[in-house]
């Protein structure tokens, strides 16, 4: 009888702890959101000529978030990026990146991410997993994100913010163009760091 009671107490304690870890603010944020491209950025950093980093971004992108603050594992994300909007600050380089040597934007105009799972790591840190498609290659990808907070803007929009990053090997998606350097090494690193700074607006509930 004592063991039974002890197990009941342990179960009750575990339930209380789990409930206590739920952030009431996050629970209240549950709902569908549209990514605001005017206040979001999707960028990348790649090593160039073995000595410096080149940074760029995609100026045109769209996507949605479905957040479940009470159970983050039920959250999801969809993001589509317009490859032609790539911008590194150098027109000739941007044109090369759009060409068949790299993204082949004419035949594959969109890079997409579709989430397949999500989890809370600790505190405000989360990990979202899914499928990243570049050109005609789809491979799994995990992105670590940090919740940046929520606010109601001057227009009455309810906003949430997330910031995160991940690293990929571009060759895994068939982006293999390179050039050898005389002193050794290559012109463009295989490793690319992707960065995400997302502001999303909560959708109005649909009428019953």
XYZ file of C-alpha atoms in Angstrom:
208
model
C 0.000 0.000 0.000
C 2.862 2.343 0.826
C 4.541 1.624 -2.534
C 1.272 2.302 -4.351
C 0.904 5.620 -2.558
C 4.529 6.503 -3.285
C 4.018 5.801 -6.986
C 0.885 7.943 -6.994
C 2.793 10.764 -5.292
C 5.664 10.460 -7.793
C 3.217 10.555 -10.683
C 1.465 13.604 -9.245
C 4.811 15.334 -8.710
C 5.891 14.612 -12.285
C 2.602 15.973 -13.602
C 2.951 19.107 -11.492
C 6.519 19.672 -12.716
C 5.500 19.185 -16.352
C 2.625 21.613 -15.925
C 4.878 24.140 -14.210
C 7.335 24.092 -17.124
C 4.654 25.207 -19.566
C 5.085 28.897 -20.256
C 1.632 30.561 -19.991
C 2.815 33.205 -22.451
C 3.664 30.558 -25.030
C 0.398 28.713 -24.452
C -1.474 31.927 -25.218
C 0.418 32.283 -28.505
C -1.039 29.117 -30.014
C -2.448 29.704 -33.490
C -1.585 30.195 -37.152
C 0.866 32.881 -38.246
C 2.052 34.357 -41.524
C 5.721 35.263 -41.838
C 6.163 38.996 -42.455
C 8.863 39.224 -45.155
C 9.297 42.969 -44.611
C 10.540 42.333 -41.071
C 12.181 38.936 -41.500
C 15.408 37.788 -43.092
C 16.783 34.508 -44.405
C 20.504 34.680 -44.950
C 23.662 32.672 -45.389
C 27.391 32.857 -44.759
C 30.018 30.920 -46.730
C 33.821 30.933 -46.663
C 35.399 32.473 -49.786
C 38.937 31.807 -51.066
C 39.802 30.249 -47.695
C 40.348 33.673 -46.114
C 37.067 35.516 -45.600
C 33.308 35.129 -45.371
C 30.724 36.188 -47.922
C 27.272 36.971 -46.573
C 24.050 37.134 -48.482
C 20.299 36.923 -48.136
C 17.133 36.126 -50.039
C 14.987 39.225 -50.373
C 11.783 37.423 -51.307
C 10.323 34.653 -49.198
C 6.997 33.614 -47.718
C 5.776 31.124 -45.188
C 3.493 30.182 -42.341
C 3.849 28.958 -38.772
C 1.371 26.910 -36.800
C 2.262 27.214 -33.120
C 1.049 25.120 -30.226
C 2.416 26.737 -27.083
C 1.060 24.018 -24.803
C 2.621 21.216 -26.862
C 5.499 22.528 -29.031
C 5.848 19.109 -30.719
C 2.597 19.854 -32.547
C 3.940 23.082 -34.063
C 4.887 23.280 -37.742
C 6.412 25.585 -40.352
C 6.360 26.074 -44.118
C 8.837 28.387 -45.867
C 9.339 29.086 -49.582
C 12.277 31.169 -50.807
C 12.549 32.808 -54.229
C 16.014 31.893 -55.495
C 16.127 34.802 -57.945
C 16.018 37.204 -54.995
C 19.504 36.187 -53.806
C 21.619 39.215 -52.890
C 25.276 39.280 -51.857
C 25.845 42.908 -52.798
C 27.717 42.052 -56.035
C 25.567 41.787 -59.161
C 27.991 39.545 -61.101
C 28.275 37.132 -58.178
C 24.500 37.065 -57.723
C 24.108 36.245 -61.407
C 26.581 33.369 -61.082
C 24.687 32.007 -58.077
C 21.439 32.086 -60.055
C 23.049 30.226 -62.963
C 23.259 26.506 -63.648
C 26.602 26.364 -61.810
C 24.728 26.844 -58.551
C 20.968 27.203 -57.992
C 19.778 27.154 -61.634
C 17.030 29.593 -60.724
C 15.454 29.457 -64.176
C 14.563 25.772 -63.808
C 14.326 25.605 -60.002
C 12.961 28.978 -58.866
C 12.048 27.987 -55.307
C 13.900 26.635 -52.283
C 11.461 25.181 -49.760
C 11.331 23.882 -46.211
C 8.532 21.722 -44.819
C 8.713 20.808 -41.153
C 8.138 17.242 -39.966
C 8.651 17.719 -36.225
C 9.423 20.171 -33.432
C 10.678 19.992 -29.859
C 11.496 22.277 -26.968
C 15.155 21.991 -25.981
C 15.111 24.174 -22.871
C 13.761 27.556 -21.900
C 13.185 29.580 -25.061
C 15.194 27.250 -27.322
C 13.497 24.949 -29.810
C 14.511 22.611 -32.606
C 12.452 22.187 -35.730
C 13.167 19.345 -38.141
C 11.950 18.966 -41.678
C 12.782 18.570 -45.359
C 14.788 21.172 -47.260
C 14.450 21.104 -51.047
C 17.015 22.832 -53.275
C 16.792 22.253 -57.012
C 15.536 18.656 -57.302
C 17.102 17.361 -54.082
C 15.222 16.969 -50.790
C 17.124 16.151 -47.615
C 16.360 16.367 -43.868
C 17.374 19.484 -41.969
C 17.256 20.570 -38.314
C 17.145 24.233 -37.291
C 17.745 25.461 -33.737
C 15.615 28.493 -32.919
C 15.294 30.848 -29.987
C 11.970 32.452 -29.156
C 12.512 36.225 -29.168
C 9.198 37.238 -27.649
C 5.791 38.493 -28.679
C 4.177 41.904 -29.037
C 1.195 43.739 -30.445
C 2.380 46.279 -33.012
C 0.933 49.755 -33.623
C -1.497 48.311 -36.177
C -2.900 45.803 -33.711
C -1.099 42.801 -35.198
C -0.039 40.094 -32.757
C 3.564 39.199 -33.572
C 6.029 36.531 -32.522
C 9.746 36.412 -33.243
C 12.224 33.563 -33.670
C 15.926 33.658 -34.451
C 18.061 30.675 -35.377
C 20.640 29.047 -37.589
C 21.950 25.778 -38.935
C 24.821 24.535 -41.081
C 24.641 22.464 -44.237
C 27.034 21.011 -46.789
C 25.880 22.489 -50.084
C 27.183 19.434 -51.935
C 24.454 17.391 -50.224
C 21.979 19.325 -52.380
C 24.004 19.062 -55.588
C 25.629 22.517 -55.339
C 29.127 21.337 -56.185
C 30.663 24.067 -58.381
C 34.117 25.135 -57.248
C 37.516 26.299 -58.437
C 40.941 25.298 -57.134
C 43.275 27.975 -55.760
C 46.940 28.112 -56.765
C 48.069 28.090 -53.152
C 45.779 25.177 -52.324
C 42.214 24.942 -51.202
C 39.109 25.977 -53.100
C 37.243 29.151 -53.982
C 34.001 28.343 -52.133
C 33.596 26.330 -48.945
C 31.265 23.352 -48.967
C 29.932 24.354 -45.539
C 27.243 27.042 -45.518
C 25.649 28.624 -42.465
C 21.966 29.486 -42.844
C 20.405 32.125 -40.592
C 16.773 32.904 -39.855
C 15.323 36.005 -38.228
C 11.569 35.602 -38.335
C 8.732 37.941 -37.440
C 5.273 36.423 -37.950
C 1.780 37.879 -37.632
C -1.060 35.925 -36.058
C -3.936 35.177 -38.396
C -7.411 36.291 -37.415
C -9.577 33.364 -36.286
C -11.960 32.172 -38.960
C -15.636 32.675 -38.369
C -17.552 29.551 -37.433
